[in-house]
Coordinates of C-alpha atoms in Angstrom, one line a residue:
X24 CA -44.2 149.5 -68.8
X25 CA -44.1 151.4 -71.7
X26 CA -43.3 155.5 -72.5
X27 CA -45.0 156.5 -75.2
X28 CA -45.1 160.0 -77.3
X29 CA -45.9 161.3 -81.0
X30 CA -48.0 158.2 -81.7
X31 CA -45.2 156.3 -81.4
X32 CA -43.3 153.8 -78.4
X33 CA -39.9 155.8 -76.9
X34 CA -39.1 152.7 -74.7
X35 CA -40.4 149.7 -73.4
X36 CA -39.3 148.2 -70.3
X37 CA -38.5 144.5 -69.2
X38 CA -41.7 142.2 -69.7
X39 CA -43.2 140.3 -66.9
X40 CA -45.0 137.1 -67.5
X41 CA -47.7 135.8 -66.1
X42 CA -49.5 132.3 -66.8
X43 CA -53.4 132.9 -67.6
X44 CA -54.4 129.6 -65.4
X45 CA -52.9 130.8 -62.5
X46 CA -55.0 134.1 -62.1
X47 CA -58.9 133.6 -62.1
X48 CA -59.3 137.2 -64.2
X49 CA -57.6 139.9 -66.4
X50 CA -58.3 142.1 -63.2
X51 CA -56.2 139.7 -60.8
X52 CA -53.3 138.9 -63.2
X53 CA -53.5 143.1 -63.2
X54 CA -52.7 143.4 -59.4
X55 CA -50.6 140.1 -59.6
X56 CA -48.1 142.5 -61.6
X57 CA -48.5 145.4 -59.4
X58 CA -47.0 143.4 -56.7
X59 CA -44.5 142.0 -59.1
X60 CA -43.0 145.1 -60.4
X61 CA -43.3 146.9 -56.8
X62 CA -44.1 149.9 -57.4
X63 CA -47.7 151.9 -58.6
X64 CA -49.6 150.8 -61.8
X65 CA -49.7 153.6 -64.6
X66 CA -53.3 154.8 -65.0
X67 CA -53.2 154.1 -68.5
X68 CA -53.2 150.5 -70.6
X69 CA -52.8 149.5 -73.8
X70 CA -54.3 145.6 -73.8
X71 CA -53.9 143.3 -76.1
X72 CA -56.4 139.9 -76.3
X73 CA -56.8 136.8 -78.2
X74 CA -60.5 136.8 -79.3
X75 CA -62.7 139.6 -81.2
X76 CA -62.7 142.8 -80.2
X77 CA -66.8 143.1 -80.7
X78 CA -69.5 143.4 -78.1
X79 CA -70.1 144.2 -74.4
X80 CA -68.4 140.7 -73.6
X81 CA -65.3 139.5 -75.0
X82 CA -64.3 135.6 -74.4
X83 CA -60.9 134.9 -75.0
X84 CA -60.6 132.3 -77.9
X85 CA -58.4 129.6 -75.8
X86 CA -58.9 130.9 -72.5
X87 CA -61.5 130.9 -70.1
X88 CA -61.3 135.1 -69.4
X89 CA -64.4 137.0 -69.8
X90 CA -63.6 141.0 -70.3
X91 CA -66.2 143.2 -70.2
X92 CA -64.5 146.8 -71.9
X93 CA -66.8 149.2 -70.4
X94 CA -65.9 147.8 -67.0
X95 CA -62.0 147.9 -67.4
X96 CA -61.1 151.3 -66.4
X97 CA -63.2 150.4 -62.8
X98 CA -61.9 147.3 -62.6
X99 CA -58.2 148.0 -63.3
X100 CA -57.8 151.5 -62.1
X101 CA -57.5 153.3 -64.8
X102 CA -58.2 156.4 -66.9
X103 CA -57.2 155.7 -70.6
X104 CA -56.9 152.7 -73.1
X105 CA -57.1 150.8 -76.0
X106 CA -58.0 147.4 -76.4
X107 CA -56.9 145.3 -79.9
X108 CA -56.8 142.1 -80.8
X109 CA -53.7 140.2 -80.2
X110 CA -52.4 140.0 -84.0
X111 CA -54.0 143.6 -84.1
X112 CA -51.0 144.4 -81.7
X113 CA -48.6 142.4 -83.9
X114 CA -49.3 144.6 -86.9
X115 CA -49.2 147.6 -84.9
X116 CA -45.9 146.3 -83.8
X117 CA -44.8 145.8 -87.6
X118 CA -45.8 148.8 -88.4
X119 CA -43.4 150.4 -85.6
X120 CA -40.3 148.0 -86.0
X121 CA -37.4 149.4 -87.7
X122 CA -35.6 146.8 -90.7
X123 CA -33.2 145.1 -88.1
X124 CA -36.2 143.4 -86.7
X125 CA -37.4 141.6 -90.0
X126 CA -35.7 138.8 -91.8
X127 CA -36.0 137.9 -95.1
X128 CA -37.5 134.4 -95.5
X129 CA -38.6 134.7 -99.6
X130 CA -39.2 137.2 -102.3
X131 CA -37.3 139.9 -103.0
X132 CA -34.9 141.0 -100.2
X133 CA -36.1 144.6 -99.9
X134 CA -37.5 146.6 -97.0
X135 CA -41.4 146.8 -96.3
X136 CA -43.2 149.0 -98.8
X137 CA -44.0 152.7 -97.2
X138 CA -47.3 152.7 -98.9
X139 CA -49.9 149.7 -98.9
X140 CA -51.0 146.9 -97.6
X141 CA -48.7 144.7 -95.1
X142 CA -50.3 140.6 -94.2
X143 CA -49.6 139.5 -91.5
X144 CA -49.8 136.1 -90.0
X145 CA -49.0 134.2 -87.2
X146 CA -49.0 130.9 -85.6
X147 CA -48.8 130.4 -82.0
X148 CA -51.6 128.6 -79.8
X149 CA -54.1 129.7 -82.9
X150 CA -53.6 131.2 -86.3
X151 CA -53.3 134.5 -85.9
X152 CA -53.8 137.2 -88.8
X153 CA -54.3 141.4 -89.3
X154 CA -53.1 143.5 -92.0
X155 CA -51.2 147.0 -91.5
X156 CA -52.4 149.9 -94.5
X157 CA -49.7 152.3 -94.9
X158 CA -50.9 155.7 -96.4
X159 CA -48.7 158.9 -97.1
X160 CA -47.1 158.6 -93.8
X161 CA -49.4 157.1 -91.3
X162 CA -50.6 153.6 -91.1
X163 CA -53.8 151.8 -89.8
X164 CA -54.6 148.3 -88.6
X165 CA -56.9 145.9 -89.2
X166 CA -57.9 143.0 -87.3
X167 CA -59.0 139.2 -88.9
X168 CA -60.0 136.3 -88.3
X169 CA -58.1 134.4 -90.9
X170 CA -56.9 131.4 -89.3
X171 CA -60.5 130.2 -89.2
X172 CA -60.2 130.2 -92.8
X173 CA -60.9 126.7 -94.3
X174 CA -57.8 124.2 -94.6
X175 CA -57.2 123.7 -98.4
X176 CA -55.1 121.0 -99.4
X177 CA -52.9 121.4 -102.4
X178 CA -52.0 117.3 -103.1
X179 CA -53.4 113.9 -102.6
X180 CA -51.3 113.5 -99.4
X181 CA -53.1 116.8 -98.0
X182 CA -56.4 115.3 -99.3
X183 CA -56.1 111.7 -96.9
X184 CA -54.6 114.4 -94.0
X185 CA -58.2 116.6 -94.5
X186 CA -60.3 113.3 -94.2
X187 CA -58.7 111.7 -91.1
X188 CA -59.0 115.7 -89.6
X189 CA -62.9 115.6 -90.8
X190 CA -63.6 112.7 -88.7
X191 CA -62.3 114.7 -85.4
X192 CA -63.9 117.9 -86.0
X193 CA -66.8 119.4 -87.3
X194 CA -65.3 121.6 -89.9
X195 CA -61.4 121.8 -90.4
X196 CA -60.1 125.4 -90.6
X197 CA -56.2 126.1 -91.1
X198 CA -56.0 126.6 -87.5
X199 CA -56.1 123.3 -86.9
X200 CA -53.3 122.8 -89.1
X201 CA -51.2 126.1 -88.8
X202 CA -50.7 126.3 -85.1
X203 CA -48.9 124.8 -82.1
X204 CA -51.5 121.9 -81.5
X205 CA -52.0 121.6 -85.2
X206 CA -48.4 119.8 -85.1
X207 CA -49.9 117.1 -84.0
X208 CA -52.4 116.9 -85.8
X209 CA -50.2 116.7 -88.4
X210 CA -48.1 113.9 -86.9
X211 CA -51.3 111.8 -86.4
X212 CA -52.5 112.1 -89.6
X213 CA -49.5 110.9 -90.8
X214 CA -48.7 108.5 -88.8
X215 CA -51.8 106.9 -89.5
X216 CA -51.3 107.3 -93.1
X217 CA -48.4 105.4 -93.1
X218 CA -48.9 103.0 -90.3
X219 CA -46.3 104.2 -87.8
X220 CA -45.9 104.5 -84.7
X221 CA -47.0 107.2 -82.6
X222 CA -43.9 108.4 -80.0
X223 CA -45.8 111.5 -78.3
X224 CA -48.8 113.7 -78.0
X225 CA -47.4 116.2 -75.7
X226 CA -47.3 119.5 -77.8
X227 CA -44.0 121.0 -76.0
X228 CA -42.3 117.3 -76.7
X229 CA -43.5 117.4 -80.2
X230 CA -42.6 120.5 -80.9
X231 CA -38.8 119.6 -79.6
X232 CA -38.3 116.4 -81.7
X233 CA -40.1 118.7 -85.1
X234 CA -37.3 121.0 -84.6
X235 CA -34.8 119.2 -83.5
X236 CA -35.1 116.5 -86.0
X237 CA -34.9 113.3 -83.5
X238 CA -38.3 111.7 -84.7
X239 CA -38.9 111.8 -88.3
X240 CA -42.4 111.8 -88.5
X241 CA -42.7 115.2 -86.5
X242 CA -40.0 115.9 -89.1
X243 CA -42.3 115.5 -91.5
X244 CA -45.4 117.2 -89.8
X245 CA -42.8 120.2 -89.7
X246 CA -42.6 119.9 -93.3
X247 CA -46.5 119.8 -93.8
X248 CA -46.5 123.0 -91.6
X249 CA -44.4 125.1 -93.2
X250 CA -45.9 123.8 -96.5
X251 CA -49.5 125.1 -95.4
X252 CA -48.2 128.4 -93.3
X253 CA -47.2 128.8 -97.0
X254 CA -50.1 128.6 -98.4
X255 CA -52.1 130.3 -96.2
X256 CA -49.9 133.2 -96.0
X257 CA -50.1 133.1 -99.7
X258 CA -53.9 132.8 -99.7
X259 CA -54.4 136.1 -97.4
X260 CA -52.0 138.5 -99.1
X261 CA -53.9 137.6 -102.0
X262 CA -57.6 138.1 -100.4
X263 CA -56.3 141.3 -98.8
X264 CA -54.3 142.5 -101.6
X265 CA -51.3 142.5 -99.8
X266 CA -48.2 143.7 -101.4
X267 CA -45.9 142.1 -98.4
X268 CA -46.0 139.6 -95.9
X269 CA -44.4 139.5 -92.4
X270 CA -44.7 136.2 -90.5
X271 CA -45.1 136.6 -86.4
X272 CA -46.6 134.5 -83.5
X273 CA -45.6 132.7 -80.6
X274 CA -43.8 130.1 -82.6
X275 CA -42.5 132.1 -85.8
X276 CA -39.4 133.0 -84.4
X277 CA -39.0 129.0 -83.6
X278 CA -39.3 128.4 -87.3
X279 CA -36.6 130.8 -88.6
X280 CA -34.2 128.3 -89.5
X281 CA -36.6 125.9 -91.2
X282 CA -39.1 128.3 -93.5
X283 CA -36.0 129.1 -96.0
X284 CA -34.7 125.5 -96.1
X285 CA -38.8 124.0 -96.4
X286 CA -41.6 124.5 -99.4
X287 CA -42.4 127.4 -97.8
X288 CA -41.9 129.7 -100.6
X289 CA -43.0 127.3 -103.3
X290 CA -46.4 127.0 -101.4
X291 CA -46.4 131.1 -101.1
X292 CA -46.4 131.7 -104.6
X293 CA -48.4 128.7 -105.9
X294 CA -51.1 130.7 -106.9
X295 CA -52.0 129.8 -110.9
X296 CA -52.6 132.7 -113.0
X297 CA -50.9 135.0 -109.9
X298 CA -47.6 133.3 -109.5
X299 CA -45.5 136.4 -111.3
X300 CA -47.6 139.0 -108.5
X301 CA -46.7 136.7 -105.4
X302 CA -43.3 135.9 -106.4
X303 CA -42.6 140.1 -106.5
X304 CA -43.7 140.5 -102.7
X305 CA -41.2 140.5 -99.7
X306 CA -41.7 138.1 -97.2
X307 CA -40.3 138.9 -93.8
X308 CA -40.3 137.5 -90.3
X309 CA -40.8 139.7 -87.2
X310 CA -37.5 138.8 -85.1
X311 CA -38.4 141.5 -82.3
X312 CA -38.2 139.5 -79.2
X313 CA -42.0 141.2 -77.5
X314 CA -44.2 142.1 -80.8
X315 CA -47.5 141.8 -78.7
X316 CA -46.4 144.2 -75.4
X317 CA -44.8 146.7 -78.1
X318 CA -47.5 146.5 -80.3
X319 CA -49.9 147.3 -77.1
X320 CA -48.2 150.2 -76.1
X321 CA -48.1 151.3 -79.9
X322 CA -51.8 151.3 -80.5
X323 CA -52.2 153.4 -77.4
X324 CA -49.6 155.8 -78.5
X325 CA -51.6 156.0 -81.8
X326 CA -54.8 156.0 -81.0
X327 CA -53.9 158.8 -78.1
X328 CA -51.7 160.7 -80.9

């Protein structure tokens, strides 16, 4: 729950989770959390959703929900709202977030330019990416598909990874890399490389012994991951002509401790002839705890200004 006014969020309350699986549709996961927060349901929503916010039917990108927008007033019960993309939300909530909710990671250690153009990437259970343009006082959001960007190795060692990744899918984007499944597909790649054993292909497990550093192949998947979230971070301020970069997503805040001590940065500014322009751009990390709920409820307070 949410208060909003001026364009901008005055509060947000406590956040209540619910699992996707266990609710058949947006609008029963809706009345699931009317029961859960006991009390009536505002008659206005700001919704954020991981898929394309284009046409009369939305699928959710790794979800089975179909939304259909001109049906979700009915269907929810409600007057006004906006509907973004996920990362859209992110970059709404960048835009919003005051300095003590970004952490330097690389480049200069400065605050967020007030004017231009803010990438912002993410990974999470895909690759998430949007941009915020900040103009003489306002700002406005864009939404991408970036992570569906092809995967561009930078070495030989990247080059066998790609090959082994071509056999299992059609076409390898950075998704498949950059996000929390594409851990593993890291650690296959290189366990096969190397002719090691495999320990686990359970994400969550994975994930643990990356971080925690009890397996040393997922170590080095870890590596490989912050390597190409380097790049690829790189690769979209560049496209979008970004003069900063905040990292976000489900497991950004999971990598805090690891992007300053990996290649991260190397790979950031490893662009030829561009090196001197990436090396002058701030790269920060969203630490605020909700970034999607806040960054919901801000694109409603902007968009009903």
């Amino acid at each position: 729950m949410a208060q909003v006014e001026g364009g901008r969020v005055v509060s947000l309350g406590e956040a209540t989770t619910l699992k996707c699986a266990e609710h058949a549709s947006l609008q029963l996961a809706w009345e699931a959390f009317g029961r859960v927060v006991g009390k009536p349901l505002p008659r206005a929503a700001g919704i954020a959703v991981a898929c394309p916010i284009k046409g009369d039917i939305l699928k959710l990108t790794n979800n089975p929900w179909v939304i259909q927008p001109a049906q979700l007033g009915a269907k929810l019960g409600i007057d006004e709202h906006v509907l973004v993309n996920d990362f859209g939300a992110v970059a709404h909530a960048v835009a919003q977030v005051g300095e003590e909710s970004l952490q330097h990671v690389c480049g200069p250690d400065m605050p967020l330019p007030k004017e231009g153009i803010i990438t912002i990437v993410g990974p999470g259970t895909g690759l998430g990416s949007a941009y915020v343009v900040r103009r003489k006082g306002g700002y406005f959001v864009c939404e991408t598909e970036g992570g569906h960007i092809d995967f561009s190795p930078l070495d030989q060692f990247e080059d066998r990874i790609l090959q082994l990744l071509r056999l299992r899918y059609r076409r390898v984007s950075v998704e498949r890399v950059v996000s929390g499944p594409g851990l593993a597909n890291l650690y296959e790649a290189i366990a096969e490389i190397g002719n090691l054993p495999v320990r686990t292909r359970d994400d969550k497990t994975l994930w643990t012994m990356a971080l925690d550093g009890s397996d040393h192949v997922a170590g080095a998947a870890l590596e490989r991951f912050c390597l190409s979230l380097g790049t690829v971070a790189g690769d979209l301020a560049l496209a979008q002509g970004g003069g900063s970069v905040v990292i976000a997503g489900g497991l950004g805040l999971r990598l805090a401790k690891h992007l300053g001590a990996s290649g991260f940065a190397e790979r950031f500014v490893a662009k030829g002839r561009f090196e001197s322009l990436m090396a002058a751009m701030p790269v920060k990390l969203i630490t605020y705890p909700q970034p999607g709920l806040l960054g919901a409820a801000a694109a409603f307070a902007e968009a009903y200004r």
